[in-house]
Short mmCIF file of C-alpha atoms in Angstrom, two decimals:
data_model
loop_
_atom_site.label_atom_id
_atom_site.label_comp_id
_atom_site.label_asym_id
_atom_site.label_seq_id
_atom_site.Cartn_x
_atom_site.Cartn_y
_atom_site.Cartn_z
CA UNK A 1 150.93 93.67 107.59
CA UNK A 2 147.86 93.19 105.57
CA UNK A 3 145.00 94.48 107.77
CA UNK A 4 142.51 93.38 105.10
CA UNK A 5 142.35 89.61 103.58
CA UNK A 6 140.65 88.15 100.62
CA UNK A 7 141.73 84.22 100.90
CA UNK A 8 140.34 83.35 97.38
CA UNK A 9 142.32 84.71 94.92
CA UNK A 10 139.45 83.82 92.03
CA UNK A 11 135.67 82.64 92.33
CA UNK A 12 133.81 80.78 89.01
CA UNK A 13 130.19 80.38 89.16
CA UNK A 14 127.18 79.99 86.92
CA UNK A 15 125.13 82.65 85.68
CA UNK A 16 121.71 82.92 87.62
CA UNK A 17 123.29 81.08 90.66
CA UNK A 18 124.52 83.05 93.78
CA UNK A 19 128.08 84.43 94.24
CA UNK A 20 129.85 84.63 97.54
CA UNK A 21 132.82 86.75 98.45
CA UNK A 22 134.98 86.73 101.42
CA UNK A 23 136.96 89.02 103.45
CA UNK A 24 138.60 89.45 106.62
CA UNK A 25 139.99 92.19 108.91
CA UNK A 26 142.00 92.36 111.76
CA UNK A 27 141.92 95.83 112.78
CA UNK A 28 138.84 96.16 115.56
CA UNK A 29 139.04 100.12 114.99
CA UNK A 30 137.77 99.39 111.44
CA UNK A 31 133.72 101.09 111.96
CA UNK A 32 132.97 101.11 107.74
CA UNK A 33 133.73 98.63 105.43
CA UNK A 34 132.62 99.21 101.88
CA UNK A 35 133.30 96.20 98.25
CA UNK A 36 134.28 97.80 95.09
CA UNK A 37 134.06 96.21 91.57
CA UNK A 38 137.19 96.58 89.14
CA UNK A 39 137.03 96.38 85.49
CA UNK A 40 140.60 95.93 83.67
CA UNK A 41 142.40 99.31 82.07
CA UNK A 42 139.77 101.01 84.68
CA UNK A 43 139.51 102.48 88.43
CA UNK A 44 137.46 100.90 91.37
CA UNK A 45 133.86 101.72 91.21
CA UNK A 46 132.00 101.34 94.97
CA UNK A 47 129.61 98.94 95.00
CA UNK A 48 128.12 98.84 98.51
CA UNK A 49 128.78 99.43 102.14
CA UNK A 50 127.89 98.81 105.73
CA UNK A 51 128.86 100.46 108.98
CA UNK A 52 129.87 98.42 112.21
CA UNK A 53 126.53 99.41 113.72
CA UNK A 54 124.76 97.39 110.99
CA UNK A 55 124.84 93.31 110.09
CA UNK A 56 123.36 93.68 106.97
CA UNK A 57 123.30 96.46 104.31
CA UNK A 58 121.07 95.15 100.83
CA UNK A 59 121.09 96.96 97.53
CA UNK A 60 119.39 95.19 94.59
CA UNK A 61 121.13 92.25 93.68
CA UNK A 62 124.10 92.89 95.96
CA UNK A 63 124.20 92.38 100.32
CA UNK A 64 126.83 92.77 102.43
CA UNK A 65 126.91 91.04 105.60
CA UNK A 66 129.01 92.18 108.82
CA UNK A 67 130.18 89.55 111.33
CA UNK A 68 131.87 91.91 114.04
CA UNK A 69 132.77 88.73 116.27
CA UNK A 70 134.51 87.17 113.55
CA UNK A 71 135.76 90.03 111.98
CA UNK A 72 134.34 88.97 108.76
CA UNK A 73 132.11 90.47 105.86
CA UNK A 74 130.92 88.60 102.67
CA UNK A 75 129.50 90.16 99.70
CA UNK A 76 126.39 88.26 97.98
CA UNK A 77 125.11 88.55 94.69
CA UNK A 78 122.00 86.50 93.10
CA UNK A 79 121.53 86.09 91.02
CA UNK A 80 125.05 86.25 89.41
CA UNK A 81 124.98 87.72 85.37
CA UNK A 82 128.06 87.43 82.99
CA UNK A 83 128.46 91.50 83.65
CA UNK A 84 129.34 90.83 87.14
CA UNK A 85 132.32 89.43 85.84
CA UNK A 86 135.48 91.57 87.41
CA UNK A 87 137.75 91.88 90.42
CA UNK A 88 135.87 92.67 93.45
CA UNK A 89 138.42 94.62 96.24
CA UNK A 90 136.76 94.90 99.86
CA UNK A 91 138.08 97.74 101.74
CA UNK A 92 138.10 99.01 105.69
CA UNK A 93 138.48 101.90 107.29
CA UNK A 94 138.79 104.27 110.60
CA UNK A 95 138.82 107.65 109.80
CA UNK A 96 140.52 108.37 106.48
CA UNK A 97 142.70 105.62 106.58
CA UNK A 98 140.52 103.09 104.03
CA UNK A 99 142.52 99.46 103.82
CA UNK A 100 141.87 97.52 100.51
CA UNK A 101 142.31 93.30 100.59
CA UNK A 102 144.03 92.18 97.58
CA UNK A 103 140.91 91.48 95.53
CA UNK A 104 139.06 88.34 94.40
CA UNK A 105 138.16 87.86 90.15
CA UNK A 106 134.48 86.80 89.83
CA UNK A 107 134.13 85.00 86.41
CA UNK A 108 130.21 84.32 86.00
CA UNK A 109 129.48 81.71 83.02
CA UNK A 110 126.87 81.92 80.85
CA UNK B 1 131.27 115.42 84.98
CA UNK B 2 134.57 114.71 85.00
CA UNK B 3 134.77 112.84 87.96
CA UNK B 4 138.83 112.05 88.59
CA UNK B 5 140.68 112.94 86.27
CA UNK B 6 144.77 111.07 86.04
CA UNK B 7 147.69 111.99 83.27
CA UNK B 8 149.31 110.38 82.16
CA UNK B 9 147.72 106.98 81.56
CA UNK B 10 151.06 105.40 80.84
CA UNK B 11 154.70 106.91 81.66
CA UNK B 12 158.52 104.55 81.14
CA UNK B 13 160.56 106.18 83.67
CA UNK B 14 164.63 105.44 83.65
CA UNK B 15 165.94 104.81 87.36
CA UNK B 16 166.75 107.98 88.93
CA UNK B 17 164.06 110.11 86.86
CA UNK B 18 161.45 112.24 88.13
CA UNK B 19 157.90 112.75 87.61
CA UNK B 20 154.85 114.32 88.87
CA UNK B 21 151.70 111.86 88.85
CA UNK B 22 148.87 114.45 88.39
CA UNK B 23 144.72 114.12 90.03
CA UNK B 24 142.23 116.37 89.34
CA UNK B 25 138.79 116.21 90.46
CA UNK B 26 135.98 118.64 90.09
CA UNK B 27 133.40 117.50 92.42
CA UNK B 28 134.42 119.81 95.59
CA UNK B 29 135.87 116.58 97.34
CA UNK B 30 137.66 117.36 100.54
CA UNK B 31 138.70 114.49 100.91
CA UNK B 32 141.83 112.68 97.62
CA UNK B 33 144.41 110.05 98.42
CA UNK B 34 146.52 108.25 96.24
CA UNK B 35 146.95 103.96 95.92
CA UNK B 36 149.12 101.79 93.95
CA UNK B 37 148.31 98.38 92.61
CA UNK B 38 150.58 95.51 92.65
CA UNK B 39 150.03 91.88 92.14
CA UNK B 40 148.51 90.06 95.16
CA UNK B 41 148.83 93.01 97.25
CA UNK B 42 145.68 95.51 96.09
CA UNK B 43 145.46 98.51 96.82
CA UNK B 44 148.41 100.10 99.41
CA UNK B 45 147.37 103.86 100.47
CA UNK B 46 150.44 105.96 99.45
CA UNK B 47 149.35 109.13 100.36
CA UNK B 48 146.28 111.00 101.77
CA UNK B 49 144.86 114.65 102.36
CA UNK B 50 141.39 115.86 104.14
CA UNK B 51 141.51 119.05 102.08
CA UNK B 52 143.74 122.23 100.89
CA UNK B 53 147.04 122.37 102.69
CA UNK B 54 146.63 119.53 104.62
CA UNK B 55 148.67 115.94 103.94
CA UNK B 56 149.47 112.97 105.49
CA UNK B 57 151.07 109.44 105.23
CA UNK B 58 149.71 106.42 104.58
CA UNK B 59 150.99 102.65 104.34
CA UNK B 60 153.85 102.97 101.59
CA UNK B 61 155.13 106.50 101.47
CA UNK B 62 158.35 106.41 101.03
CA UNK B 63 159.92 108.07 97.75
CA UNK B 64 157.18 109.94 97.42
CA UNK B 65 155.72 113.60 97.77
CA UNK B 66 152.43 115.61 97.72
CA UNK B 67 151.07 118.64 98.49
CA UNK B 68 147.60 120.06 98.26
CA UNK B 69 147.56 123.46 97.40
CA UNK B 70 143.75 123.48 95.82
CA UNK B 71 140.68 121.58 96.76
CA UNK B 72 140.90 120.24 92.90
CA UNK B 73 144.68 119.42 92.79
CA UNK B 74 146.23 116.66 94.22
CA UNK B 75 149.91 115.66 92.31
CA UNK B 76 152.23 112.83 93.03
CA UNK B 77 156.05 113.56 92.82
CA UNK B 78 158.67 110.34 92.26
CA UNK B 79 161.70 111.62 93.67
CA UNK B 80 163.70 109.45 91.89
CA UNK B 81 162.20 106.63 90.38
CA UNK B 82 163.68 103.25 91.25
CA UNK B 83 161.82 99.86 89.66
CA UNK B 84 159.95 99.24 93.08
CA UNK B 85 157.84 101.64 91.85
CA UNK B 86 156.70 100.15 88.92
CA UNK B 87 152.90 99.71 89.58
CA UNK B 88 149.63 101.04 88.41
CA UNK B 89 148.75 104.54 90.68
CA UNK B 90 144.88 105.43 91.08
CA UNK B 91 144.14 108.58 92.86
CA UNK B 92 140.19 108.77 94.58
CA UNK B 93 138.34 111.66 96.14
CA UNK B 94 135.61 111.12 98.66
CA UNK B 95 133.21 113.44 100.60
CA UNK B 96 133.39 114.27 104.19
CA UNK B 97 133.41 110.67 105.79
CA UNK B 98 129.49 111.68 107.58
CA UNK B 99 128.08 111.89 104.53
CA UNK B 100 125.74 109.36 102.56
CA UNK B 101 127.79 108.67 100.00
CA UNK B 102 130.80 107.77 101.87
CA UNK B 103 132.60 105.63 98.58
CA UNK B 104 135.46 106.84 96.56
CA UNK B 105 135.06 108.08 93.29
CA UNK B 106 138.71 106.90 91.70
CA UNK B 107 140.50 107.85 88.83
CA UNK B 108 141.16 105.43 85.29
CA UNK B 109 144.83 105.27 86.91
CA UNK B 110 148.51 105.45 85.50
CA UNK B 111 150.38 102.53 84.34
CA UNK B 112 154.28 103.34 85.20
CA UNK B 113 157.26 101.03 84.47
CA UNK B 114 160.43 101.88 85.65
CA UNK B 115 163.38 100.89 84.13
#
């Protein structure tokens, strides 16, 4: 029982333009809910996160958005450079127990 | 700074086998868990502990063991390997959950085929 979706498996856009990731959650106990970037042969590096009591968390060229109704967070990233390019995993969790989705590849093209 | 610390990067286990997956982290983390990485399913939480002598399940335990006798040390044990487990393993230590920097730190991980 996946608690934690990513519906698009792989995401192409153009350098400069902005890149949108998706994720959704069914577990309402979920209160943090954080995006880590992948590189291949290497671990998860965190990104960013945002607690249920925000909507919005920014840092730099990376914001995360909560929907709590919808149970739905997207990542944003303008503008988008070729070094963004790598699997992005969004993750959720209550308490210790930290749920990953099964990851979306951001290719950014020059 | 070592951060996390996995050996080995790769292992070829033969069905049956056993083997201890080791972690090591030297930033005082209470907090180290271990995942595996499959195709289309990211990251399942094998695995967990909230510090020294404390451990607890997570989604996919089954087949293996851990124990946490250091605040440093976290090992995985395959039982005996069967070719389920083939997968890459990443083990990630965290600070208390109310602090600022609530994000994992994770480990390179270990590639293991089991054959």
């Amino acid at each position: 029982d996946q608690q934690v979706k990513q519906n698009s498996p792989s995401l192409s856009v153009q350098e400069g333009r902005i890149s949108i990731l998706n994720c959704d959650y069914t577990n309402s106990m979920f209160d943090y809910f954080l995006w880590y970037k992948k590189y291949p042969a290497e671990g998860p590096t965190f990104l960013i996160s945002i607690s249920s009591i925000k909507d919005k968390n920014e840092d730099g060229r990376f914001t995360v958005f909560l929907n709590k109704s919808a149970k739905h967070l997207s990542l944003h990233i303008v503008p988008s450079q070729p070094g963004d390019s790598a699997v992005y995993f969004c993750a959720a969790s209550a308490s210790y127990d930290m749920r990953f989705g099964a990851g979306t590849r951001l290719t950014v093209k020059p | 700074n070592a951060g996390v610390t996995q050996t080995p990067k790769f292992q070829v286990l033969k069905t049956g086998q056993s083997m201890t997956l080791q972690c090591a982290q030297d930033m005082n983390h209470e907090y180290m868990s271990w995942y595996r990485q499959d195709p289309g399913m990211g990251l399942r939480l094998i695995h967990y502990s909230v510090g020294a002598g404390i451990t607890d399940q997570g989604e996919v335990p089954n087949g293996y063991n851990v124990s946490r006798s250091t605040t440093e040390d976290f090992p995985l044990r395959l039982l005996s390997a069967a070719p389920s487990q083939t997968s890459v393993y990443f083990c990630a230590s965290s600070p208390p959950r109310q602090g600022k920097n609530y994000g994992y730190t994770f480990g390179s991980g270990t590639r293991l085929t089991v054959v």
